[in-house]
Coordinates of C-alpha atoms in Angstrom, one line a residue:
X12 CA 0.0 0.0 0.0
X13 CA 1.2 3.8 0.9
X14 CA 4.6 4.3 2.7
X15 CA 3.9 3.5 5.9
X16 CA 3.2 6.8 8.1
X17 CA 6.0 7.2 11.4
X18 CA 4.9 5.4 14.5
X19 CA 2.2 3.1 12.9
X20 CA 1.5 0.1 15.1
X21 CA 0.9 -3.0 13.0
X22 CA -1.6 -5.1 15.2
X23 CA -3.2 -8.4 14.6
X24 CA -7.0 -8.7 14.2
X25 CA -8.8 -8.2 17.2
X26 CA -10.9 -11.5 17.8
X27 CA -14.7 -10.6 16.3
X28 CA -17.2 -9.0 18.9
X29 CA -18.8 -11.4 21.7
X30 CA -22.4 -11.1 20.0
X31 CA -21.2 -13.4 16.8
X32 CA -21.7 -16.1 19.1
X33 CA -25.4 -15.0 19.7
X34 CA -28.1 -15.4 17.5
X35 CA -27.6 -11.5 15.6
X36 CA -27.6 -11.3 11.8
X37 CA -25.6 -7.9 12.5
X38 CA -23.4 -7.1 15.3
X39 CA -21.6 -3.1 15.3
X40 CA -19.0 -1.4 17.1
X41 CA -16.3 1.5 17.2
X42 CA -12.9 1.9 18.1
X43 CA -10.6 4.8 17.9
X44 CA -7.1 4.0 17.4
X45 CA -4.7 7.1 19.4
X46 CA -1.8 6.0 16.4
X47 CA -1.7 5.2 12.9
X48 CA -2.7 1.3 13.0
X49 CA -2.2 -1.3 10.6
X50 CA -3.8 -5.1 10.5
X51 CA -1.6 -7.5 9.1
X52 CA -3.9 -9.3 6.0
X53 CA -6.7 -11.9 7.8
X54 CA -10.1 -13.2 6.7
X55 CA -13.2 -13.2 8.7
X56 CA -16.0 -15.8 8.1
X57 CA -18.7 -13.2 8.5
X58 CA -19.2 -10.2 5.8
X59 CA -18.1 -6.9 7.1
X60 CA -18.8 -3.0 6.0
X61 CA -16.2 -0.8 7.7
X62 CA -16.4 3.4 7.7
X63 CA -14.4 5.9 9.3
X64 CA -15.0 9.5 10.7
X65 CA -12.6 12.1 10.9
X66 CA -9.5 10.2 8.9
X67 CA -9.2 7.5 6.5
X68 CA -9.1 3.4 5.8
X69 CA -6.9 2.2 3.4
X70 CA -7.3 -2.0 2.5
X71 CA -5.6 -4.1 0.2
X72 CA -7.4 -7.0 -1.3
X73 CA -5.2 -8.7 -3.8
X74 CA -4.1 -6.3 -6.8
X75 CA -6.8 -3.5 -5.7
X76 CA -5.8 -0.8 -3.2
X77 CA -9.6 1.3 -1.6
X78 CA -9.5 4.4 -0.2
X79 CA -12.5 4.1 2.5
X80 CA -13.2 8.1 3.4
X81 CA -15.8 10.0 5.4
X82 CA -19.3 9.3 4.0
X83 CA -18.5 6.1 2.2
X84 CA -17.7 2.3 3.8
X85 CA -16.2 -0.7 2.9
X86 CA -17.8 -4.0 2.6
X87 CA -15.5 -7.1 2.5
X88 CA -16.9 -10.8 1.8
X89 CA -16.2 -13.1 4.2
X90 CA -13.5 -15.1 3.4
X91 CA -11.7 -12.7 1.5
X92 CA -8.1 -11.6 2.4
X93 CA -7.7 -8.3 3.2
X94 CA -4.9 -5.8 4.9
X95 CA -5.3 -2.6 6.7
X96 CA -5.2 0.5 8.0
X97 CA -6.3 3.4 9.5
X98 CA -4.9 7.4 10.0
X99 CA -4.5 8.2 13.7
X100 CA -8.0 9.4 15.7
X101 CA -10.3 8.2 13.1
X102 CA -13.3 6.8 14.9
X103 CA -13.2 3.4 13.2
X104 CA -16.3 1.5 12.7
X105 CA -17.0 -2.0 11.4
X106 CA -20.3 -4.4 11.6
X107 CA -20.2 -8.0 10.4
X108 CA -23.3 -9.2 8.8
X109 CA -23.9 -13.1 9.2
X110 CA -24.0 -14.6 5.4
X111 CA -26.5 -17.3 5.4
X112 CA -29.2 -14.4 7.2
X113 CA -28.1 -11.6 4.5
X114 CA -30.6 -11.6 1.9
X115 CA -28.2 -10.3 -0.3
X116 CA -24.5 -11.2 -1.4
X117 CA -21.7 -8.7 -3.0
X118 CA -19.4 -11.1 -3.9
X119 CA -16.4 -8.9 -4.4
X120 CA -15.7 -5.9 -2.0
X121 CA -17.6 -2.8 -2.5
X122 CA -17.3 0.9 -1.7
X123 CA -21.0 1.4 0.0
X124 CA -22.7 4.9 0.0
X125 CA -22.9 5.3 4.4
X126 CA -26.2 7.3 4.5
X127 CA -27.1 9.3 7.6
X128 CA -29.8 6.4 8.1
X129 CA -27.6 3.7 7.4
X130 CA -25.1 4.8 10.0
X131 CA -27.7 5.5 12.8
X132 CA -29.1 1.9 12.5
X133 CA -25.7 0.3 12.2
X134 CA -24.9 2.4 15.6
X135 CA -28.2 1.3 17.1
X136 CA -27.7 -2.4 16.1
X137 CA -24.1 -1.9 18.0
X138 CA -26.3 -2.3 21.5
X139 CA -26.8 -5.1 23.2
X140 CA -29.9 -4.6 24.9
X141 CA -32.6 -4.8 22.0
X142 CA -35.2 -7.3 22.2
X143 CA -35.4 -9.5 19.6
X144 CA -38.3 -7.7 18.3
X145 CA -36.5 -4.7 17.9
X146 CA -33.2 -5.9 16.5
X147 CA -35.0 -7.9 13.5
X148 CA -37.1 -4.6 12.5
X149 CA -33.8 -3.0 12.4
X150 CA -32.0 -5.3 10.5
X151 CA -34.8 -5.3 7.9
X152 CA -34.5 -1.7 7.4
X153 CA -30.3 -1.9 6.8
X154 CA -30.7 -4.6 4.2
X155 CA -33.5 -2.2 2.4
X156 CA -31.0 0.9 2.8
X157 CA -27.6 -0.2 2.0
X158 CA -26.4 0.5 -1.4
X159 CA -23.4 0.1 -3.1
X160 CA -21.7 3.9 -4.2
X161 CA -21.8 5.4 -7.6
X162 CA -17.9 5.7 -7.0
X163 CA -15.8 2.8 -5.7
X164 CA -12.6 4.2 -5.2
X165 CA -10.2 1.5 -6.3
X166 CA -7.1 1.5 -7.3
X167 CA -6.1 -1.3 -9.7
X168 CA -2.5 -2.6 -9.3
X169 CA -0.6 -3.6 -12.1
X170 CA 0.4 -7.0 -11.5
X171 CA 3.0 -6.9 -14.5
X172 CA 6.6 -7.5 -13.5
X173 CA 7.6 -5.1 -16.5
X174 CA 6.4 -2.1 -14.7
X175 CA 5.8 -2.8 -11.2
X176 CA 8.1 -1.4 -10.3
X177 CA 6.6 2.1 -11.7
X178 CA 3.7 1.3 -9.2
X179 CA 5.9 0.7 -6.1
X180 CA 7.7 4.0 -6.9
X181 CA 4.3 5.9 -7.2
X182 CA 3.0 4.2 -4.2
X183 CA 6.4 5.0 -2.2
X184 CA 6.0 8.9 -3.5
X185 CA 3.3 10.2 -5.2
X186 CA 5.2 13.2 -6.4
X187 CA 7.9 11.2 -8.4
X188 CA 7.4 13.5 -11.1
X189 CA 9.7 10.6 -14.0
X190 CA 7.7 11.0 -17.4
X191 CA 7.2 7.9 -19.2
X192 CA 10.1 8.1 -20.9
X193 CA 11.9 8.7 -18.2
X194 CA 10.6 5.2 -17.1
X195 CA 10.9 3.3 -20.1
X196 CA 14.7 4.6 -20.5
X197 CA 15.1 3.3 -16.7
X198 CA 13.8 -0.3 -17.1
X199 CA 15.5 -0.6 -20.7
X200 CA 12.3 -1.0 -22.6
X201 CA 10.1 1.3 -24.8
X202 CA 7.7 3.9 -24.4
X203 CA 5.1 1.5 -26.4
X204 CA 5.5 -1.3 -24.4
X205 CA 5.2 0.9 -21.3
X206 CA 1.7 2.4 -22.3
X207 CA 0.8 -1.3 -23.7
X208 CA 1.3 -2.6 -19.6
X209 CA -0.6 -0.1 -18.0
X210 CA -3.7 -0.3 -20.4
X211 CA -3.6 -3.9 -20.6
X212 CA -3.4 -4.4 -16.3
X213 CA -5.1 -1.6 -15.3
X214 CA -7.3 -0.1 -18.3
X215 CA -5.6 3.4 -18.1
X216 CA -2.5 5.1 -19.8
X217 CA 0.2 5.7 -17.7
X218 CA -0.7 9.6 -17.0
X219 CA -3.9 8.3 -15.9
X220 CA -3.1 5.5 -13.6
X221 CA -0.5 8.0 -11.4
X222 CA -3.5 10.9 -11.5
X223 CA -5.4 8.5 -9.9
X224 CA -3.3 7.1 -7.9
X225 CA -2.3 10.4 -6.4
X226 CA -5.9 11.5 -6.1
X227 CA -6.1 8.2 -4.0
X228 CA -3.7 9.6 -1.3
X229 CA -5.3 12.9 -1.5
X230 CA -8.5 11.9 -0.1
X231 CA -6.4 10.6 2.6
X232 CA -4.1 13.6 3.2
X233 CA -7.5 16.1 2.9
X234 CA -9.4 13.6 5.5
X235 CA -6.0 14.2 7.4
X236 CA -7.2 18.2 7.6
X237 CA -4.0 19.2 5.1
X238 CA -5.2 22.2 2.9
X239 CA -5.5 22.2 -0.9
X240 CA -2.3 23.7 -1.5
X241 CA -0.1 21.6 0.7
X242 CA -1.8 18.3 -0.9
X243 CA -1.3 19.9 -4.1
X244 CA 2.5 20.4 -3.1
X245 CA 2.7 16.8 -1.2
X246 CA 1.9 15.2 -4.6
X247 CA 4.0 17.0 -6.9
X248 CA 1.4 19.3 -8.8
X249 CA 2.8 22.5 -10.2
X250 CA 0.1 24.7 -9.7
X251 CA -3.5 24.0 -7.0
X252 CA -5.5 24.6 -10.1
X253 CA -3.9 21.2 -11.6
X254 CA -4.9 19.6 -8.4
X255 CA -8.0 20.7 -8.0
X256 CA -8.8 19.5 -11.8
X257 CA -7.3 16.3 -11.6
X258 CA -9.2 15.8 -8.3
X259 CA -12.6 16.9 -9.6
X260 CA -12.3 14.4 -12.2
X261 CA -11.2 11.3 -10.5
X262 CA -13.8 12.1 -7.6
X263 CA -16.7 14.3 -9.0
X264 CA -16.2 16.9 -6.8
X265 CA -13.3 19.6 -5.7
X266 CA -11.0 19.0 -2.7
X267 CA -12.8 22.0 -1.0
X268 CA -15.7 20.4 -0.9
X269 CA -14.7 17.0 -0.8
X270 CA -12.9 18.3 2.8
X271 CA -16.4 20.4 4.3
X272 CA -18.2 16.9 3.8
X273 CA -15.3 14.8 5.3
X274 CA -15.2 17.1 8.5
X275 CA -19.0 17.2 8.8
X276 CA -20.9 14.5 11.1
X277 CA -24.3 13.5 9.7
X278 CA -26.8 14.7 10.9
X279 CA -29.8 13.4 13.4
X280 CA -26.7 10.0 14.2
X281 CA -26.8 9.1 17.5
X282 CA -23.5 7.1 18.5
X283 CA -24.7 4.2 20.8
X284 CA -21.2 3.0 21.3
X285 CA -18.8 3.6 23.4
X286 CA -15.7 4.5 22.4
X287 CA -12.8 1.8 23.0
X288 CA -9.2 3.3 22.8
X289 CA -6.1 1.5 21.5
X290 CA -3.5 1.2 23.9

């Protein structure tokens, strides 16, 4: 993924919440980690959405790298292999969904569109004190509400050994600034095979891979409360305008306004859970 940020704690997977052992088709919670945290890759054998407030989730599933930002969650499969991590004081919420009580299966992960509603009765499925009454209405309504986003915010990876090593760069610093000739010169091959790699592995020209790419970090650096201009700096634009276009076409909206939503809270959710810190 990214270059690991200074002080990140790489942590193994907490095991799942006490309730999987009861009788719940969804079970919620929240945690807040105090440092950059990383989970090493795992599996779970229950489907799970995760969303953040107030920072970012980055996860790696195979050759795909998703940028999980405020307003927008993550749903995983169970079973499928997955790393990690999450930008210091993001309040960091998950729920696992049993699969033979969901009434509906996304076989591949999916960015998911975290509505106001939806994240209200995710938060008030997170108690443990609802009848059984009251938990099945609620569950009813979550299935009806949760909907996959227009925008899913995934990076493909190459996965060619001919220019994989133009991804790791990128990755490492998204403000290597190298043209594609500069590349091709590097790895002693030519310009055409270059441009032939990253349309066959990816479906985008070289240009467009690393503008997405580096509008992939940005959503992470703005969630992080860094203004326009310093992103623009951090990931080697000339000029904010640049940025701000780039940015606007990747995402459908500018960074300005991409960074009001991200440090907004919904409105009318009420937070059951109690906040559990990381040591």
């Amino acid at each position: 993924m990214w270059r690991r940020e200074a002080n990140t704690v790489v942590r193994r997977v907490p095991p799942l919440p006490e309730q999987t052992t009861a009788p719940f088709a969804i079970v919620a919670g929240l945690r807040i980690p105090s440092v950059p945290t990383e989970w090493s890759p795992h599996a779970h054998p229950l489907h799970e959405l995760v969303w953040v407030r107030g920072g970012t989730l980055t996860s790696r599933v195979r050759d795909r790298v998703f940028t999980v930002s405020t307003g927008h969650g993550l749903w995983m499969p169970a079973g499928t292999t997955h790393g990690g991590r999450v930008t210091a004081g993001a309040r960091f919420y998950e729920a696992f969904f049993a699969p033979d009580r969901a009434p509906f299966a996304f076989e591949e992960p999916r960015a998911i569109e975290m509505t106001p509603l939806l994240e209200s009765l995710l938060n008030h499925l997170s108690r443990t004190d609802l009848d059984a009454a009251a938990r099945a209405r609620a569950e009813s309504v979550v299935y009806d509400v949760l909907q996959p986003s227009e925008r899913q915010f995934a990076l493909q990876l190459p996965g060619d050994a001919r220019i994989d090593v133009i991804a790791e760069a990128l990755l490492d610093d998204p403000a290597d600034c190298r043209s594609l000739e500069e590349w091709a010169r590097l790895l002693g091959i030519s310009d055409r095979t270059v441009t032939r790699a990253f349309r066959q592995a990816t479906g985008l020209s070289f240009a467009q891979w690393r503008q997405a790419l580096r509008v992939h970090r940005a959503l992470a650096l703005l969630s992080e409360g860094l203004d326009v201009t310093t992103v623009s700096e951090v990931l080697g634009y000339a000029q904010p305008s640049t940025f701000i276009a780039s940015f606007r076409k990747v995402v459908g909206t500018t960074p300005g306004a991409f960074s009001a939503s991200a440090g907004s809270a919904p409105e009318n959710v009420r937070n059951s859970v109690s906040p559990v810190r990381d040591s």
